[in-house]
CSV table of C-alpha atoms in Angstrom, one decimal:
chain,number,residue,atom,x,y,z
A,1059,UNK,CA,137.8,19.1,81.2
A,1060,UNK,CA,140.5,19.9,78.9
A,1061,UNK,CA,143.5,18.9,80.3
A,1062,UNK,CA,141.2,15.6,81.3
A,1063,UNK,CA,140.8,14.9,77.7
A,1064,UNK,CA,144.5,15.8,77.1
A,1065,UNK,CA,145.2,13.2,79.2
A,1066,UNK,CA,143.1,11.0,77.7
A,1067,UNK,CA,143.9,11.2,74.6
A,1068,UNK,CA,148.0,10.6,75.9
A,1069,UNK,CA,146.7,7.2,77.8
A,1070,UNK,CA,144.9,5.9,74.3
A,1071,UNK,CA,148.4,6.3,72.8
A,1072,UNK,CA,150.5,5.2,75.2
A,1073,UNK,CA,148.7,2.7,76.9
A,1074,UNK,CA,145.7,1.3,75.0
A,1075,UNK,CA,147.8,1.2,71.4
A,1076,UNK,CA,144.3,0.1,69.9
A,1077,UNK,CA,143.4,-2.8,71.6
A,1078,UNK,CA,141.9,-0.1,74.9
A,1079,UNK,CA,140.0,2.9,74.5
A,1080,UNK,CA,139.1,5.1,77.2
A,1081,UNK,CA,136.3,7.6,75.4
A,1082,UNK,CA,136.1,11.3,75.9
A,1083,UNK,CA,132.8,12.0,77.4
A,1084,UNK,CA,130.4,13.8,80.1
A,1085,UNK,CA,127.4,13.7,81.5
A,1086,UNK,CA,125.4,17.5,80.7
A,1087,UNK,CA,122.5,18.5,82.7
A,1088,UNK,CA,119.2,19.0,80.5
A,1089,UNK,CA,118.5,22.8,81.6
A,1090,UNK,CA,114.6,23.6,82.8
A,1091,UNK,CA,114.1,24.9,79.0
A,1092,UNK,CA,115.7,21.7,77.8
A,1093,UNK,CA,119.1,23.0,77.1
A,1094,UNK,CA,122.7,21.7,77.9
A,1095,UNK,CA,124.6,23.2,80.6
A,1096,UNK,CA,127.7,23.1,78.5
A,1097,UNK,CA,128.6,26.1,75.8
A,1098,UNK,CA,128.5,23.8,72.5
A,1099,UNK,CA,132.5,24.3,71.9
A,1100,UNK,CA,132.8,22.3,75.1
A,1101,UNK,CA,130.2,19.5,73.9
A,1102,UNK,CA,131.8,19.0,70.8
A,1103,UNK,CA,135.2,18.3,72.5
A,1104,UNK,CA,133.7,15.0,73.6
A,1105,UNK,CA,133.2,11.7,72.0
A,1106,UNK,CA,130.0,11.4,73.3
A,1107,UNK,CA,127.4,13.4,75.6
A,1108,UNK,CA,124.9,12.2,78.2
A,1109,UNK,CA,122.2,14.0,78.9
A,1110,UNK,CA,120.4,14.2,82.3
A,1111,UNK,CA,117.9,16.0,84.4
A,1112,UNK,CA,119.4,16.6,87.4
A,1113,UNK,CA,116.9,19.3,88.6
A,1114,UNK,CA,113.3,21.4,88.0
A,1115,UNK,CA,111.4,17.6,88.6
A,1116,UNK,CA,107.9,19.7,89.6
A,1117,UNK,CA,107.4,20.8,85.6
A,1118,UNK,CA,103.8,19.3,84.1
A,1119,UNK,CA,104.1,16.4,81.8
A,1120,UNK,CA,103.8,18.5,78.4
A,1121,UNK,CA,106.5,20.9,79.8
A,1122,UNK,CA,108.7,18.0,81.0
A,1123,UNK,CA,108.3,15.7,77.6
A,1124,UNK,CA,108.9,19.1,75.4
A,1125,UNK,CA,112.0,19.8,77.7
A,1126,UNK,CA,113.3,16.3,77.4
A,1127,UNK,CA,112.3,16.0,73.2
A,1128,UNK,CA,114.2,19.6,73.0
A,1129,UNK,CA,117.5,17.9,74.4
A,1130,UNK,CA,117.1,15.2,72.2
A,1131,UNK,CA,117.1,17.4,69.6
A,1132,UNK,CA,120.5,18.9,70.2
A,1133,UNK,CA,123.1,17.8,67.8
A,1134,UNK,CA,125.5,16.6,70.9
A,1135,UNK,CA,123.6,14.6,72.6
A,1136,UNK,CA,124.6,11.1,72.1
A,1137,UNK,CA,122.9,9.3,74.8
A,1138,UNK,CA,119.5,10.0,76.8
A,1139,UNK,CA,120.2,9.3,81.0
A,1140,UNK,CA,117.7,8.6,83.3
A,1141,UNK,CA,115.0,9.2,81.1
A,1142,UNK,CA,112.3,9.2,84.0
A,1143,UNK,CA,114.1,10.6,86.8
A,1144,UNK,CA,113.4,7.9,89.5
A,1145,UNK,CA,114.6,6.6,92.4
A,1146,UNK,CA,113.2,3.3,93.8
A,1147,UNK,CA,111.4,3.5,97.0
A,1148,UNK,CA,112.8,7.5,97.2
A,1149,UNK,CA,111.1,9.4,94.5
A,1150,UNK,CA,108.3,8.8,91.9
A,1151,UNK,CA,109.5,9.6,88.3
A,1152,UNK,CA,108.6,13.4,86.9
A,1153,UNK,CA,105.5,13.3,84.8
A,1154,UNK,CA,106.4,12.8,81.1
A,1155,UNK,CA,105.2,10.6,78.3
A,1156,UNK,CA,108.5,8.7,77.7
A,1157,UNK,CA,106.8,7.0,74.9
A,1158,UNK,CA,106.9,10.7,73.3
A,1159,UNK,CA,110.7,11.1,74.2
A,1160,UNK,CA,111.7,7.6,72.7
A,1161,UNK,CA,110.1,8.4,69.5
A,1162,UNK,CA,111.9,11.5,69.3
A,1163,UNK,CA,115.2,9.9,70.3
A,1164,UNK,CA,114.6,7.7,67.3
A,1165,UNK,CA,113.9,10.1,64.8
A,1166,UNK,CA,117.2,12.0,66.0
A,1167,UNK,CA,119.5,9.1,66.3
A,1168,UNK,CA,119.7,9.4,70.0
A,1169,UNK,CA,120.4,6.4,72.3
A,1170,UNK,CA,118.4,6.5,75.3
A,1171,UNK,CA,120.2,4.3,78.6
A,1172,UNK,CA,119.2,2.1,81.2
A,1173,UNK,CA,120.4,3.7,84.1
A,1174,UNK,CA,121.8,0.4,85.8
A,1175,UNK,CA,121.6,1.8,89.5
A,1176,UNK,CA,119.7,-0.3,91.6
A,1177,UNK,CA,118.1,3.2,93.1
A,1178,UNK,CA,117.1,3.6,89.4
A,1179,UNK,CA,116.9,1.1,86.7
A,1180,UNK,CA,115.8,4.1,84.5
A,1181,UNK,CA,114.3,3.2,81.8
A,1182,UNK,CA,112.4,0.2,82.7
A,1183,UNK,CA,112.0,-3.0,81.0
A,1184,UNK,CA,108.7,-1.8,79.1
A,1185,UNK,CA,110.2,1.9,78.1
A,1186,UNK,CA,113.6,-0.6,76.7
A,1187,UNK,CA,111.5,-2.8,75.0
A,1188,UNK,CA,109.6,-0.2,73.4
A,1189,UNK,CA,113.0,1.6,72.3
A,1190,UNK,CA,114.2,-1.2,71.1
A,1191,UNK,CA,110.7,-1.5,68.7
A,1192,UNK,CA,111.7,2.2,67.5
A,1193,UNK,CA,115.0,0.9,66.4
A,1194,UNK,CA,116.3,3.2,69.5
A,1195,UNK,CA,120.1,2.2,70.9
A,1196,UNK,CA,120.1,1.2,74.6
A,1197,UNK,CA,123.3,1.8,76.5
A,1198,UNK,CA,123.4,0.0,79.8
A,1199,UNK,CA,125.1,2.6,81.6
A,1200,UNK,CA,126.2,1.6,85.5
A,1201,UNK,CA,125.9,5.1,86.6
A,1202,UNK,CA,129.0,4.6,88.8
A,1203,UNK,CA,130.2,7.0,91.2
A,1204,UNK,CA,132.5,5.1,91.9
A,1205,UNK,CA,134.6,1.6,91.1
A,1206,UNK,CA,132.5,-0.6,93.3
A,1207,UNK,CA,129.6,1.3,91.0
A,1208,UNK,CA,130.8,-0.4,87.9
A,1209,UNK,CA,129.1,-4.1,88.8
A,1210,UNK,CA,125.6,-2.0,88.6
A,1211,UNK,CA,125.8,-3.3,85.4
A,1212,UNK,CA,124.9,-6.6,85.8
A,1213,UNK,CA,121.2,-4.9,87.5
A,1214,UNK,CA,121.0,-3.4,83.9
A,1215,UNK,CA,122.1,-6.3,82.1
A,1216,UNK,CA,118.8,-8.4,84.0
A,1217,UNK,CA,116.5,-4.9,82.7
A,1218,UNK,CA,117.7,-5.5,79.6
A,1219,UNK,CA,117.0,-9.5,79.1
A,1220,UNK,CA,113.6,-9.0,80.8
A,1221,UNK,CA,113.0,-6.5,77.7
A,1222,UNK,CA,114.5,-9.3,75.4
A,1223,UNK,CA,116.3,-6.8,73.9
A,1224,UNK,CA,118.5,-8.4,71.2
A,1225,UNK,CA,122.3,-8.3,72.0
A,1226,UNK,CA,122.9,-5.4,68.8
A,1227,UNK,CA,120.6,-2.9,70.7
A,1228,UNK,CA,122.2,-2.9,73.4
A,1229,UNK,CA,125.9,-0.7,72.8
A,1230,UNK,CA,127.9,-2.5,75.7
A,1231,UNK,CA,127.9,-5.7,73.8
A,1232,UNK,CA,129.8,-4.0,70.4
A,1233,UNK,CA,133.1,-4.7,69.5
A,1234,UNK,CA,135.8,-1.7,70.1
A,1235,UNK,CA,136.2,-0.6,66.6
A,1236,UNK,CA,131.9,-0.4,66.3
A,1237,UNK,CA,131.4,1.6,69.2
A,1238,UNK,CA,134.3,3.6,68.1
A,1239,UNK,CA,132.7,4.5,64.6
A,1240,UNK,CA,129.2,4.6,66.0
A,1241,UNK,CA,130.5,7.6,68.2
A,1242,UNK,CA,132.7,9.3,65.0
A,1243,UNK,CA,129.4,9.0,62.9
A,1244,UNK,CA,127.0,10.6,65.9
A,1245,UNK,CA,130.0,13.3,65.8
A,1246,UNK,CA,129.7,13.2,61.7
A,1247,UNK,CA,126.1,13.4,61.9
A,1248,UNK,CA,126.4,17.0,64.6
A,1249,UNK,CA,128.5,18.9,62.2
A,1250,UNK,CA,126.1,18.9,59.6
């Protein structure tokens, strides 16, 4: 991860000269306790940090909210993935009251995605709409795995509008230099 951000960091100068961007950032699995899998040194090398869980889906509902409200909680945690943990027509959603987690996520200044795999669109339209309410950020994040991945977006882009969420909610639509200082502040806002 290091020398990835070195590199980075020499194709923002090099290439991008201030008009591209390519941000530091990772996707941390949320832990059974509710925990980041990365030591926070690491974390804080980032520009941002997702947060996911990846694993332990069989936890009750209390367990799995306080889990998910705990990672929300961490300081470096930018963004909240796949809030639910679903998979259309593969796997139901853990139990957890997601209402609980967006709440949280707003009182901690976390965004919390919409997951724009068309084996997930996680959150849904309600769970946006209801962020959104709370003053929560929502990221539409393609979840690509690779580059054919990245036109997911447009599945998150119809969750989105079917949540009417307004186009300053939603963190793809910024401008370069707002995303830019929304990240430096949510980096501000973890030293303290």
């Amino acid at each position: 991860m290091k020398k990835q951000n070195r590199e980075i960091d020499a194709w923002n100068r090099e290439v991008g000269k201030g008009r591209f961007r390519l941000f530091k950032g990772t996707e941390a699995d949320i832990l059974a306790d509710g925990t980041l899998d990365f030591p926070d040194a690491t974390l804080a090398s980032f520009d941002y940090v997702v947060g996911s869980i990846h694993s332990a889906f069989q936890q009750s509902e209390r367990a799995q909210t306080d889990r998910l409200i705990r990672a929300v909680r961490n300081p470096r945690l930018t963004i909240l993935g796949h809030a639910t943990g679903r998979l259309l027509l593969g796997r139901s959603g853990y139990p957890v009251d997601v209402r609980a987690v967006i709440d949280a996520a707003a009182e901690n200044g976390v965004a919390v995605e919409i997951n724009a795999d068309p084996r997930r669109l996680d959150i849904d339209w309600r769970h946006a709409r209801y962020a959104a309410e709370r003053g929560v950020l929502v990221p539409i994040n393609p979840d690509a795995h690779s580059v054919a991945g990245l036109g997911n977006v447009a599945w998150g882009v119809n969750v989105a509008r079917k949540a009417w969420l307004p186009a300053r909610g939603v963190l793809n639509t910024w401008e370069l230099r707002e995303v830019e200082d929304y990240f430096a502040q949510r980096k501000q806002a973890r030293k303290t």
